[in-house]
Tab-separated table of N, CA, C and O in Angstrom:
chain	number	residue	atom	x	y	z
C	1075	MET	N	42.395	-36.470	-5.684
C	1075	MET	CA	44.136	-35.503	-6.367
C	1075	MET	C	43.284	-34.326	-6.785
C	1075	MET	O	42.820	-34.720	-8.292
C	1076	ALA	N	42.973	-33.199	-6.876
C	1076	ALA	CA	42.593	-32.112	-7.508
C	1076	ALA	C	43.405	-32.735	-9.170
C	1076	ALA	O	44.223	-32.948	-10.029
C	1077	PRO	N	41.945	-32.283	-10.045
C	1077	PRO	CA	42.399	-32.251	-11.551
C	1077	PRO	C	43.567	-31.588	-12.434
C	1077	PRO	O	43.832	-30.399	-11.772
C	1078	GLY	N	44.018	-32.250	-12.871
C	1078	GLY	CA	46.175	-30.980	-13.792
C	1078	GLY	C	47.230	-31.092	-12.873
C	1078	GLY	O	48.289	-30.370	-12.570
C	1079	SER	N	47.273	-31.534	-11.274
C	1079	SER	CA	48.037	-31.307	-10.310
C	1079	SER	C	48.754	-33.343	-10.372
C	1079	SER	O	47.551	-33.872	-10.687
C	1080	LEU	N	49.935	-33.312	-9.688
C	1080	LEU	CA	50.529	-33.990	-10.152
C	1080	LEU	C	50.688	-34.676	-8.747
C	1080	LEU	O	51.239	-33.738	-7.855
C	1081	GLY	N	51.131	-36.302	-8.754
C	1081	GLY	CA	51.282	-36.881	-7.503
C	1081	GLY	C	52.407	-37.613	-7.838
C	1081	GLY	O	52.850	-38.118	-9.014
C	1082	LEU	N	53.353	-36.881	-7.105
C	1082	LEU	CA	54.683	-37.931	-7.100
C	1082	LEU	C	55.220	-39.488	-5.813
C	1082	LEU	O	54.745	-38.285	-4.497
C	1083	GLU	N	55.557	-40.084	-6.290
C	1083	GLU	CA	56.063	-40.670	-4.523
C	1083	GLU	C	58.048	-41.298	-4.405
C	1083	GLU	O	57.518	-41.880	-5.446
C	1084	MET	N	57.643	-40.626	-3.548
C	1084	MET	CA	59.749	-40.966	-2.972
C	1084	MET	C	60.372	-40.948	-1.584
C	1084	MET	O	58.692	-40.800	-0.197
C	1085	ASP	N	61.003	-40.605	-1.125
C	1085	ASP	CA	61.591	-40.902	0.568
C	1085	ASP	C	62.116	-39.876	0.235
C	1085	ASP	O	62.755	-39.275	-0.391
C	1086	VAL	N	60.734	-40.019	1.511
C	1086	VAL	CA	61.411	-38.491	1.956
C	1086	VAL	C	62.650	-38.254	2.825
C	1086	VAL	O	63.323	-37.139	2.602
C	1087	ARG	N	64.181	-38.606	2.888
C	1087	ARG	CA	65.066	-38.919	2.893
C	1087	ARG	C	65.826	-38.718	1.840
C	1087	ARG	O	67.110	-38.070	2.349
C	1088	GLU	N	65.518	-38.965	0.937
C	1088	GLU	CA	66.161	-37.855	-0.313
C	1088	GLU	C	64.895	-38.241	-1.645
C	1088	GLU	O	64.741	-39.298	-2.096
C	1089	LEU	N	64.561	-36.471	-1.275
C	1089	LEU	CA	64.553	-36.508	-2.065
C	1089	LEU	C	64.861	-36.361	-3.762
C	1089	LEU	O	65.810	-35.683	-3.765
C	1090	ALA	N	64.442	-36.152	-5.039
C	1090	ALA	CA	64.224	-36.861	-6.090
C	1090	ALA	C	64.504	-35.350	-7.320
C	1090	ALA	O	64.033	-35.204	-7.992
C	1091	PHE	N	64.810	-33.945	-6.128
C	1091	PHE	CA	64.875	-32.367	-6.316
C	1091	PHE	C	66.455	-32.274	-5.882
C	1091	PHE	O	67.201	-32.326	-5.679
C	1092	GLU	N	66.433	-30.761	-7.304
C	1092	GLU	CA	67.305	-30.203	-7.369
C	1092	GLU	C	67.591	-29.587	-6.227
C	1092	GLU	O	66.341	-29.198	-5.261
C	1093	ASN	N	68.619	-29.047	-5.615
C	1093	ASN	CA	68.308	-27.952	-4.469
C	1093	ASN	C	67.812	-26.709	-5.249
C	1093	ASN	O	67.618	-26.705	-6.201
C	1094	ASP	N	67.417	-25.649	-3.744
C	1094	ASP	CA	66.483	-24.847	-4.255
C	1094	ASP	C	65.215	-24.885	-5.248
C	1094	ASP	O	65.458	-23.851	-5.657
C	1095	SER	N	64.876	-25.863	-4.978
C	1095	SER	CA	63.944	-25.805	-6.080
C	1095	SER	C	61.550	-25.306	-5.780
C	1095	SER	O	61.144	-25.343	-6.012
C	1096	PHE	N	62.182	-25.293	-3.860
C	1096	PHE	CA	60.473	-25.003	-3.941
C	1096	PHE	C	60.965	-23.794	-2.784
C	1096	PHE	O	60.926	-23.614	-2.119
C	1097	ASP	N	60.161	-23.052	-2.787
C	1097	ASP	CA	59.670	-22.205	-1.694
C	1097	ASP	C	59.138	-22.312	-0.358
C	1097	ASP	O	59.180	-21.875	0.499
C	1098	ILE	N	57.971	-23.420	-0.957
C	1098	ILE	CA	57.397	-24.157	0.427
C	1098	ILE	C	57.745	-25.546	0.237
C	1098	ILE	O	57.629	-26.531	-0.888
C	1099	ALA	N	57.514	-26.583	1.751
C	1099	ALA	CA	57.448	-27.281	2.068
C	1099	ALA	C	56.399	-28.033	2.884
C	1099	ALA	O	56.647	-27.278	3.765
C	1100	ILE	N	55.463	-29.388	2.990
C	1100	ILE	CA	54.346	-29.646	3.856
C	1100	ILE	C	55.167	-30.458	3.647
C	1100	ILE	O	55.046	-31.331	3.344
C	1101	ASP	N	54.749	-31.202	5.363
C	1101	ASP	CA	55.061	-31.800	5.821
C	1101	ASP	C	53.544	-32.255	6.700
C	1101	ASP	O	53.634	-31.580	7.752
C	1102	LYS	N	53.006	-33.407	6.510
C	1102	LYS	CA	51.530	-33.705	7.388
C	1102	LYS	C	50.599	-34.984	7.726
C	1102	LYS	O	50.658	-35.272	5.948
C	1103	GLY	N	51.580	-35.473	8.385
C	1103	GLY	CA	51.971	-37.522	8.045
C	1103	GLY	C	50.612	-38.344	7.335
C	1103	GLY	O	49.322	-38.025	8.398
C	1104	LEU	N	50.664	-37.925	6.343
C	1104	LEU	CA	49.440	-38.681	5.884
C	1104	LEU	C	50.040	-40.831	5.891
C	1104	LEU	O	49.162	-41.866	5.383
C	1105	ILE	N	51.424	-40.767	5.589
C	1105	ILE	CA	51.553	-41.903	5.843
C	1105	ILE	C	51.434	-42.919	7.000
C	1105	ILE	O	52.621	-42.638	7.532
C	1106	HIS	N	51.571	-44.496	6.594
C	1106	HIS	CA	51.826	-44.934	8.054
C	1106	HIS	C	53.606	-46.024	7.780
C	1106	HIS	O	52.872	-46.161	6.498
C	1107	PRO	N	54.062	-45.469	9.099
C	1107	PRO	CA	54.883	-46.506	8.950
C	1107	PRO	C	54.370	-48.582	9.150
C	1107	PRO	O	53.277	-48.979	8.810
C	1108	SER	N	55.924	-49.114	8.956
C	1108	SER	CA	55.547	-50.734	7.730
C	1108	SER	C	54.859	-50.979	8.915
C	1108	SER	O	55.392	-50.531	10.528
C	1109	ALA	N	54.335	-52.054	9.220
C	1109	ALA	CA	54.175	-53.421	10.751
C	1109	ALA	C	54.985	-53.975	10.601
C	1109	ALA	O	55.078	-53.472	12.633
C	1110	SER	N	56.607	-54.179	10.407
C	1110	SER	CA	57.453	-54.187	11.423
C	1110	SER	C	57.622	-52.931	12.479
C	1110	SER	O	58.322	-53.511	13.067
C	1111	GLU	N	57.348	-52.501	11.460
C	1111	GLU	CA	58.415	-50.575	12.387
C	1111	GLU	C	57.450	-50.617	13.565
C	1111	GLU	O	58.170	-49.412	14.073
C	1112	VAL	N	56.263	-50.453	13.912
C	1112	VAL	CA	54.957	-50.728	15.063
C	1112	VAL	C	54.389	-51.468	15.430
C	1112	VAL	O	54.268	-52.094	16.434
C	1113	GLY	N	55.166	-52.536	14.668
C	1113	GLY	CA	55.091	-54.297	15.990
C	1113	GLY	C	53.292	-54.262	15.845
C	1113	GLY	O	52.918	-55.456	15.935
C	1114	GLU	N	52.873	-54.117	14.858
C	1114	GLU	CA	50.661	-53.604	14.374
C	1114	GLU	C	51.021	-54.392	12.908
C	1114	GLU	O	51.577	-54.553	12.058
C	1115	ALA	N	49.149	-55.783	12.893
C	1115	ALA	CA	49.384	-55.606	11.878
C	1115	ALA	C	48.333	-54.981	11.455
C	1115	ALA	O	47.393	-55.050	9.883
C	1116	LYS	N	49.319	-53.603	10.795
C	1116	LYS	CA	49.392	-52.792	9.451
C	1116	LYS	C	49.929	-53.243	8.440
C	1116	LYS	O	51.112	-53.720	8.369
C	1117	PRO	N	49.130	-52.619	6.942
C	1117	PRO	CA	49.515	-53.162	5.348
C	1117	PRO	C	51.166	-52.082	4.925
C	1117	PRO	O	50.891	-50.661	5.453
C	1118	ALA	N	52.452	-53.415	5.087
C	1118	ALA	CA	53.433	-51.535	4.877
C	1118	ALA	C	53.310	-50.996	3.723
C	1118	ALA	O	53.410	-51.191	2.265
C	1119	LEU	N	53.323	-49.163	3.937
C	1119	LEU	CA	52.584	-48.355	2.747
C	1119	LEU	C	54.082	-47.773	2.671
C	1119	LEU	O	54.383	-47.200	1.661
C	1120	SER	N	55.077	-47.862	3.530
C	1120	SER	CA	56.551	-46.894	3.119
C	1120	SER	C	56.876	-47.388	4.264
C	1120	SER	O	56.379	-47.231	6.207
C	1121	ARG	N	58.642	-47.609	4.245
C	1121	ARG	CA	59.473	-48.173	5.386
C	1121	ARG	C	60.123	-46.217	5.610
C	1121	ARG	O	60.338	-46.207	6.926
C	1122	ALA	N	59.451	-45.507	5.150
C	1122	ALA	CA	60.027	-44.244	5.627
C	1122	ALA	C	58.890	-42.987	5.100
C	1122	ALA	O	58.584	-42.588	3.803
C	1123	GLY	N	57.670	-42.724	5.774
C	1123	GLY	CA	56.872	-42.348	5.367
C	1123	GLY	C	57.221	-40.257	5.788
C	1123	GLY	O	58.249	-40.086	5.697
C	1124	THR	N	57.156	-39.735	6.789
C	1124	THR	CA	56.763	-38.763	7.179
C	1124	THR	C	56.962	-38.304	8.763
C	1124	THR	O	57.284	-39.520	9.110
C	1125	MET	N	57.382	-37.354	9.195
C	1125	MET	CA	58.649	-37.196	10.386
C	1125	MET	C	57.176	-38.323	11.719
C	1125	MET	O	57.894	-39.230	12.505
C	1126	ASP	N	55.646	-38.047	11.283
C	1126	ASP	CA	55.069	-38.570	12.115
C	1126	ASP	C	55.117	-40.164	12.762
C	1126	ASP	O	54.856	-40.808	13.476
C	1127	ALA	N	55.686	-40.616	10.976
C	1127	ALA	CA	55.741	-42.076	11.173
C	1127	ALA	C	56.243	-42.699	10.957
C	1127	ALA	O	56.491	-44.009	11.536
C	1128	MET	N	57.547	-42.626	10.937
C	1128	MET	CA	58.784	-42.319	11.425
C	1128	MET	C	58.971	-43.284	12.970
C	1128	MET	O	59.509	-43.521	13.034
C	1129	MET	N	58.277	-41.490	13.799
C	1129	MET	CA	58.415	-41.413	15.368
C	1129	MET	C	57.153	-43.057	15.885
C	1129	MET	O	57.338	-42.795	17.183
C	1130	ALA	N	57.005	-43.377	15.009
C	1130	ALA	CA	56.083	-44.505	15.636
C	1130	ALA	C	56.349	-46.289	15.580
C	1130	ALA	O	56.143	-46.688	16.126
C	1131	VAL	N	57.194	-45.621	16.297
C	1131	VAL	CA	58.010	-46.903	16.446
C	1131	VAL	C	57.608	-47.648	18.175
C	1131	VAL	O	57.619	-46.222	18.869
C	1132	LYS	N	57.686	-48.001	18.843
C	1132	LYS	CA	58.201	-48.865	19.980
C	1132	LYS	C	59.444	-48.778	21.040
C	1132	LYS	O	60.254	-48.373	19.468
C	1133	GLY	N	59.031	-48.112	22.242
C	1133	GLY	CA	60.023	-48.071	22.847
C	1133	GLY	C	60.176	-46.810	23.078
C	1133	GLY	O	59.115	-45.508	23.858
C	1134	ASP	N	61.134	-45.782	24.047
C	1134	ASP	CA	61.092	-44.786	24.940
C	1134	ASP	C	60.736	-43.739	23.308
C	1134	ASP	O	61.883	-43.284	23.087
C	1135	VAL	N	59.906	-43.222	23.928
C	1135	VAL	CA	59.545	-41.417	22.761
C	1135	VAL	C	60.597	-40.402	23.963
C	1135	VAL	O	60.501	-39.226	22.348
C	1136	TRP	N	61.084	-40.340	24.314
C	1136	TRP	CA	62.531	-39.328	24.878
C	1136	TRP	C	63.090	-39.900	24.176
C	1136	TRP	O	64.625	-39.101	23.617
C	1137	ASN	N	63.748	-40.966	24.353
C	1137	ASN	CA	65.172	-41.844	23.934
C	1137	ASN	C	64.353	-42.040	22.177
C	1137	ASN	O	65.274	-43.420	22.195
C	1138	PRO	N	64.605	-42.019	21.138
C	1138	PRO	CA	63.710	-42.688	20.651
C	1138	PRO	C	65.586	-43.250	19.809
C	1138	PRO	O	66.412	-42.971	19.580
C	1139	PRO	N	65.251	-44.607	19.034
C	1139	PRO	CA	66.470	-45.784	19.067
C	1139	PRO	C	66.909	-44.861	17.590
C	1139	PRO	O	66.800	-43.958	16.388
C	1140	PRO	N	68.542	-45.200	17.323
C	1140	PRO	CA	69.509	-44.029	16.409
C	1140	PRO	C	68.376	-43.823	14.827
C	1140	PRO	O	68.172	-43.445	14.337
C	1141	GLN	N	67.504	-45.315	14.421
C	1141	GLN	CA	67.525	-45.415	12.623
C	1141	GLN	C	66.193	-44.027	13.049
C	1141	GLN	O	66.412	-42.946	12.273
C	1142	VAL	N	65.872	-43.516	14.310
C	1142	VAL	CA	64.343	-42.565	14.185
C	1142	VAL	C	64.777	-41.907	13.503
C	1142	VAL	O	64.593	-40.828	13.564
C	1143	VAL	N	65.859	-41.623	14.928
C	1143	VAL	CA	67.040	-40.308	14.929
C	1143	VAL	C	68.136	-39.302	13.551
C	1143	VAL	O	67.103	-38.950	12.922
C	1144	ASP	N	68.007	-40.709	13.035
C	1144	ASP	CA	68.794	-40.440	11.653
C	1144	ASP	C	67.479	-40.030	10.595
C	1144	ASP	O	68.004	-39.239	9.599
C	1145	ASP	N	66.467	-41.398	10.675
C	1145	ASP	CA	65.538	-40.430	9.398
C	1145	ASP	C	64.651	-39.255	9.623
C	1145	ASP	O	65.414	-38.853	8.819
C	1146	CYS	N	64.688	-38.692	10.821
C	1146	CYS	CA	63.454	-37.385	11.064
C	1146	CYS	C	64.955	-36.318	10.637
C	1146	CYS	O	64.505	-36.163	10.181
C	1147	THR	N	66.240	-36.351	10.649
C	1147	THR	CA	66.631	-35.404	10.742
C	1147	THR	C	66.997	-35.989	8.817
C	1147	THR	O	67.474	-34.254	8.610
C	1148	LYS	N	67.282	-36.689	8.752
C	1148	LYS	CA	67.981	-37.079	7.286
C	1148	LYS	C	66.347	-36.738	6.905
C	1148	LYS	O	66.434	-35.263	5.410
C	1149	GLU	N	65.344	-36.389	7.038
C	1149	GLU	CA	64.236	-35.466	6.539
C	1149	GLU	C	63.859	-33.784	6.382
C	1149	GLU	O	63.498	-33.363	5.614
C	1150	ILE	N	64.432	-33.831	7.103
C	1150	ILE	CA	64.233	-32.297	7.818
C	1150	ILE	C	65.734	-31.445	6.545
C	1150	ILE	O	65.710	-30.919	6.256
C	1151	ASP	N	67.270	-32.508	6.786
C	1151	ASP	CA	67.785	-32.117	5.949
C	1151	ASP	C	67.716	-31.409	4.551
C	1151	ASP	O	67.715	-30.657	3.549
C	1152	GLU	N	66.871	-32.787	3.862
C	1152	GLU	CA	66.438	-32.553	2.763
C	1152	GLU	C	65.440	-31.531	2.845
C	1152	GLU	O	65.749	-31.221	1.499
C	1153	ALA	N	63.982	-31.760	3.207
C	1153	ALA	CA	63.429	-30.022	2.776
C	1153	ALA	C	64.206	-29.327	2.890
C	1153	ALA	O	63.841	-27.610	2.443
C	1154	ILE	N	65.648	-28.245	3.921
C	1154	ILE	CA	66.649	-27.510	3.967
C	1154	ILE	C	67.324	-27.721	2.470
C	1154	ILE	O	66.713	-26.169	1.864
C	1155	ARG	N	66.909	-28.691	1.986
C	1155	ARG	CA	68.606	-28.875	0.783
C	1155	ARG	C	67.151	-28.424	-0.425
C	1155	ARG	O	67.734	-27.961	-1.366
C	1156	VAL	N	65.878	-28.771	-0.187
C	1156	VAL	CA	64.811	-28.457	-1.617
C	1156	VAL	C	64.697	-27.368	-1.752
C	1156	VAL	O	64.165	-26.317	-2.418
C	1157	LEU	N	64.763	-26.169	-0.044
C	1157	LEU	CA	63.994	-25.050	-0.574
C	1157	LEU	C	64.699	-23.983	-0.667
C	1157	LEU	O	66.166	-24.067	-0.705
C	1158	ARG	N	64.078	-22.779	-1.469
C	1158	ARG	CA	64.969	-22.302	-1.490
C	1158	ARG	C	65.332	-20.776	-0.966
C	1158	ARG	O	64.489	-20.669	0.068
C	1159	PRO	N	66.452	-19.445	-1.281
C	1159	PRO	CA	66.535	-19.641	0.433
C	1159	PRO	C	65.575	-18.820	0.963
C	1159	PRO	O	64.888	-17.830	-0.126
C	1160	GLY	N	64.848	-18.448	2.758
C	1160	GLY	CA	64.248	-17.611	2.141
C	1160	GLY	C	62.785	-18.282	2.674
C	1160	GLY	O	61.299	-18.130	2.651
C	1161	GLY	N	63.192	-19.765	2.351
C	1161	GLY	CA	61.906	-20.339	1.309
C	1161	GLY	C	61.340	-21.152	3.221
C	1161	GLY	O	62.677	-20.516	4.700
C	1162	THR	N	60.299	-21.770	3.351
C	1162	THR	CA	59.608	-22.005	4.882
C	1162	THR	C	59.801	-23.516	4.830
C	1162	THR	O	58.254	-24.001	3.776
C	1163	PHE	N	59.763	-24.538	5.850
C	1163	PHE	CA	59.266	-25.941	6.191
C	1163	PHE	C	58.164	-25.844	7.175
C	1163	PHE	O	57.888	-24.535	7.381
C	1164	ILE	N	56.950	-26.572	6.768
C	1164	ILE	CA	55.603	-26.456	7.384
C	1164	ILE	C	55.382	-28.122	7.711
C	1164	ILE	O	55.204	-28.745	7.010
C	1165	TYR	N	55.359	-27.936	9.214
C	1165	TYR	CA	55.056	-29.495	9.768
C	1165	TYR	C	54.057	-29.065	10.643
C	1165	TYR	O	53.631	-28.621	12.119
C	1166	LEU	N	52.471	-30.289	10.960
C	1166	LEU	CA	51.418	-30.166	11.043
C	1166	LEU	C	51.190	-31.155	11.741
C	1166	LEU	O	51.064	-32.239	10.739
C	1167	THR	N	51.288	-31.396	13.370
C	1167	THR	CA	51.548	-33.111	14.344
C	1167	THR	C	51.139	-32.537	15.255
C	1167	THR	O	50.762	-31.251	15.680
C	1168	PHE	N	50.361	-33.595	16.396
C	1168	PHE	CA	50.756	-33.780	17.357
C	1168	PHE	C	51.395	-33.854	18.141
C	1168	PHE	O	51.382	-33.835	19.793
C	1169	GLY	N	52.660	-34.785	17.409
C	1169	GLY	CA	53.723	-34.092	18.095
C	1169	GLY	C	54.810	-33.057	19.151
C	1169	GLY	O	54.485	-32.038	18.465
C	1170	GLN	N	54.475	-33.318	19.788
C	1170	GLN	CA	54.771	-31.670	20.972
C	1170	GLN	C	56.448	-31.968	20.991
C	1170	GLN	O	57.524	-32.362	20.410
C	1171	PRO	N	56.607	-30.433	20.949
C	1171	PRO	CA	57.550	-29.691	21.070
C	1171	PRO	C	59.144	-29.966	21.889
C	1171	PRO	O	59.866	-31.176	21.196
C	1172	HIS	N	58.235	-30.579	22.832
C	1172	HIS	CA	59.708	-31.294	23.791
C	1172	HIS	C	60.448	-32.669	23.034
C	1172	HIS	O	60.979	-33.309	23.049
C	1173	PHE	N	59.443	-33.770	21.609
C	1173	PHE	CA	59.791	-34.499	20.973
C	1173	PHE	C	60.327	-33.693	19.536
C	1173	PHE	O	61.000	-35.436	18.828
C	1174	ARG	N	59.541	-32.867	18.975
C	1174	ARG	CA	60.100	-32.649	17.987
C	1174	ARG	C	60.725	-31.419	17.616
C	1174	ARG	O	62.158	-31.522	16.521
C	1175	LYS	N	61.187	-30.297	18.651
C	1175	LYS	CA	62.556	-29.442	18.320
C	1175	LYS	C	63.564	-29.978	18.099
C	1175	LYS	O	64.447	-28.701	17.195
C	1176	ARG	N	64.071	-30.821	18.517
C	1176	ARG	CA	65.473	-31.597	17.537
C	1176	ARG	C	65.532	-31.237	17.061
C	1176	ARG	O	67.154	-31.516	16.032
C	1177	PHE	N	64.846	-32.145	16.156
C	1177	PHE	CA	65.146	-32.134	15.030
C	1177	PHE	C	64.853	-30.571	14.198
C	1177	PHE	O	65.091	-30.857	12.632
C	1178	LEU	N	64.264	-29.510	14.522
C	1178	LEU	CA	63.787	-28.643	13.201
C	1178	LEU	C	64.791	-27.889	13.750
C	1178	LEU	O	64.366	-26.362	13.514
C	1179	THR	N	65.617	-27.628	14.831
C	1179	THR	CA	66.798	-26.169	15.656
C	1179	THR	C	67.646	-26.819	14.582
C	1179	THR	O	67.697	-27.165	14.900
C	1180	ARG	N	67.832	-25.755	13.502
C	1180	ARG	CA	68.850	-26.157	12.965
C	1180	ARG	C	69.310	-23.993	12.588
C	1180	ARG	O	68.608	-22.983	12.884
C	1181	GLU	N	70.943	-24.417	12.541
C	1181	GLU	CA	71.437	-22.821	12.496
C	1181	GLU	C	71.010	-22.728	10.782
C	1181	GLU	O	71.098	-23.247	9.595
C	1182	GLY	N	71.338	-21.427	10.880
C	1182	GLY	CA	70.644	-20.996	9.849
C	1182	GLY	C	68.632	-20.006	9.168
C	1182	GLY	O	68.300	-19.936	8.138
C	1183	THR	N	68.164	-21.350	10.567
C	1183	THR	CA	67.170	-21.066	10.626
C	1183	THR	C	66.156	-20.514	12.152
C	1183	THR	O	66.854	-20.007	12.756
C	1184	THR	N	64.776	-20.035	11.411
C	1184	THR	CA	64.100	-19.861	12.345
C	1184	THR	C	62.853	-20.267	12.344
C	1184	THR	O	62.678	-21.209	11.534
C	1185	LEU	N	62.816	-20.975	13.494
C	1185	LEU	CA	61.405	-21.650	14.090
C	1185	LEU	C	60.414	-20.756	15.074
C	1185	LEU	O	61.022	-20.972	16.181
C	1186	GLU	N	59.013	-21.598	14.388
C	1186	GLU	CA	58.271	-21.437	14.917
C	1186	GLU	C	57.191	-22.050	15.493
C	1186	GLU	O	57.206	-22.375	14.621
C	1187	ILE	N	56.507	-22.041	17.128
C	1187	ILE	CA	55.226	-23.161	16.806
C	1187	ILE	C	54.625	-22.652	17.004
C	1187	ILE	O	54.093	-21.591	18.829
C	1188	LYS	N	53.107	-23.001	17.110
C	1188	LYS	CA	51.969	-22.526	17.275
C	1188	LYS	C	51.300	-23.809	17.512
C	1188	LYS	O	50.853	-24.786	16.595
C	1189	GLN	N	51.294	-23.334	19.060
C	1189	GLN	CA	49.834	-24.450	19.881
C	1189	GLN	C	48.437	-24.917	19.465
C	1189	GLN	O	47.753	-22.554	19.471
C	1190	LEU	N	48.116	-25.075	18.633
C	1190	LEU	CA	46.561	-25.141	18.170
C	1190	LEU	C	45.383	-26.041	18.593
C	1190	LEU	O	45.415	-27.463	18.885
C	1191	GLY	N	44.349	-25.569	18.214
C	1191	GLY	CA	43.319	-26.574	19.872
C	1191	GLY	C	43.230	-26.067	21.032
C	1191	GLY	O	44.086	-25.658	21.638
C	1192	ASP	N	41.696	-26.195	21.142
C	1192	ASP	CA	41.918	-26.323	22.575
C	1192	ASP	C	41.696	-26.810	23.990
C	1192	ASP	O	42.774	-27.433	24.961
C	1193	ALA	N	40.896	-28.367	23.430
C	1193	ALA	CA	41.604	-29.239	24.531
C	1193	ALA	C	42.024	-30.260	24.042
C	1193	ALA	O	43.293	-31.272	25.006
C	1194	PHE	N	42.383	-30.811	22.531
C	1194	PHE	CA	43.178	-31.771	22.895
C	1194	PHE	C	44.340	-30.791	21.624
C	1194	PHE	O	43.984	-30.229	19.957
C	1195	HIS	N	45.366	-30.660	22.094
C	1195	HIS	CA	46.213	-29.419	21.535
C	1195	HIS	C	46.468	-30.634	20.119
C	1195	HIS	O	47.697	-31.802	19.970
C	1196	TYR	N	47.455	-29.672	18.706
C	1196	TYR	CA	48.472	-30.209	18.034
C	1196	TYR	C	49.159	-28.826	17.924
C	1196	TYR	O	49.019	-27.809	18.498
C	1197	TYR	N	50.071	-29.275	17.215
C	1197	TYR	CA	51.243	-28.227	16.833
C	1197	TYR	C	52.003	-27.922	15.406
C	1197	TYR	O	52.181	-28.610	14.878
C	1198	LEU	N	51.283	-26.476	15.382
C	1198	LEU	CA	52.004	-26.641	13.552
C	1198	LEU	C	54.002	-25.642	13.983
C	1198	LEU	O	53.627	-24.125	14.428
C	1199	TYR	N	54.232	-26.044	13.203
C	1199	TYR	CA	55.920	-26.209	13.814
C	1199	TYR	C	55.791	-25.167	12.179
C	1199	TYR	O	55.216	-25.285	11.004
C	1200	VAL	N	56.789	-24.554	12.199
C	1200	VAL	CA	57.051	-23.335	11.133
C	1200	VAL	C	58.454	-23.096	10.648
C	1200	VAL	O	58.780	-22.490	11.933
C	1201	LEU	N	59.895	-23.947	10.329
C	1201	LEU	CA	60.842	-23.408	10.052
C	1201	LEU	C	61.104	-22.575	8.594
C	1201	LEU	O	61.062	-22.878	7.936
C	1202	ARG	N	61.791	-21.409	9.400
C	1202	ARG	CA	62.465	-20.392	7.808
C	1202	ARG	C	63.375	-20.396	6.893
C	1202	ARG	O	64.082	-20.157	8.733
C	1203	LEU	N	63.865	-20.328	6.275
C	1203	LEU	CA	65.022	-20.173	5.673
C	1203	LEU	C	66.056	-19.008	6.432
C	1203	LEU	O	64.990	-17.771	4.844
C	1204	ASN	N	66.714	-18.763	6.922
C	1204	ASN	CA	67.208	-17.285	6.770
C	1204	ASN	C	68.081	-16.985	5.681
C	1204	ASN	O	68.777	-17.259	4.408
């Protein structure tokens, strides 16, 4: 971490910030789900990391378990809550739009999706509050 910067750890589904606190919020998946969530021998770093971590559960990717839908919905609800009017939520992921748009499409917002990369695509989602 850069000198003078502040690192905070909290649950993305329940952010400890006041409403309208930020101009920009970013999700770039850095925290892995716990071993129990993915059924693998990984250290339990977080029960609720970023959307990518929450989506990394076993099961049908087209029809994620209700807990995953609820957790991902709460993440976006919280991002929108802490953004000021006109604020922007930025999400960079390999998660394809048909798996992510359901969480990012919200009334009172504009969603822009950019496909990046040549052979192996990743996606930049930009959600703006109107």
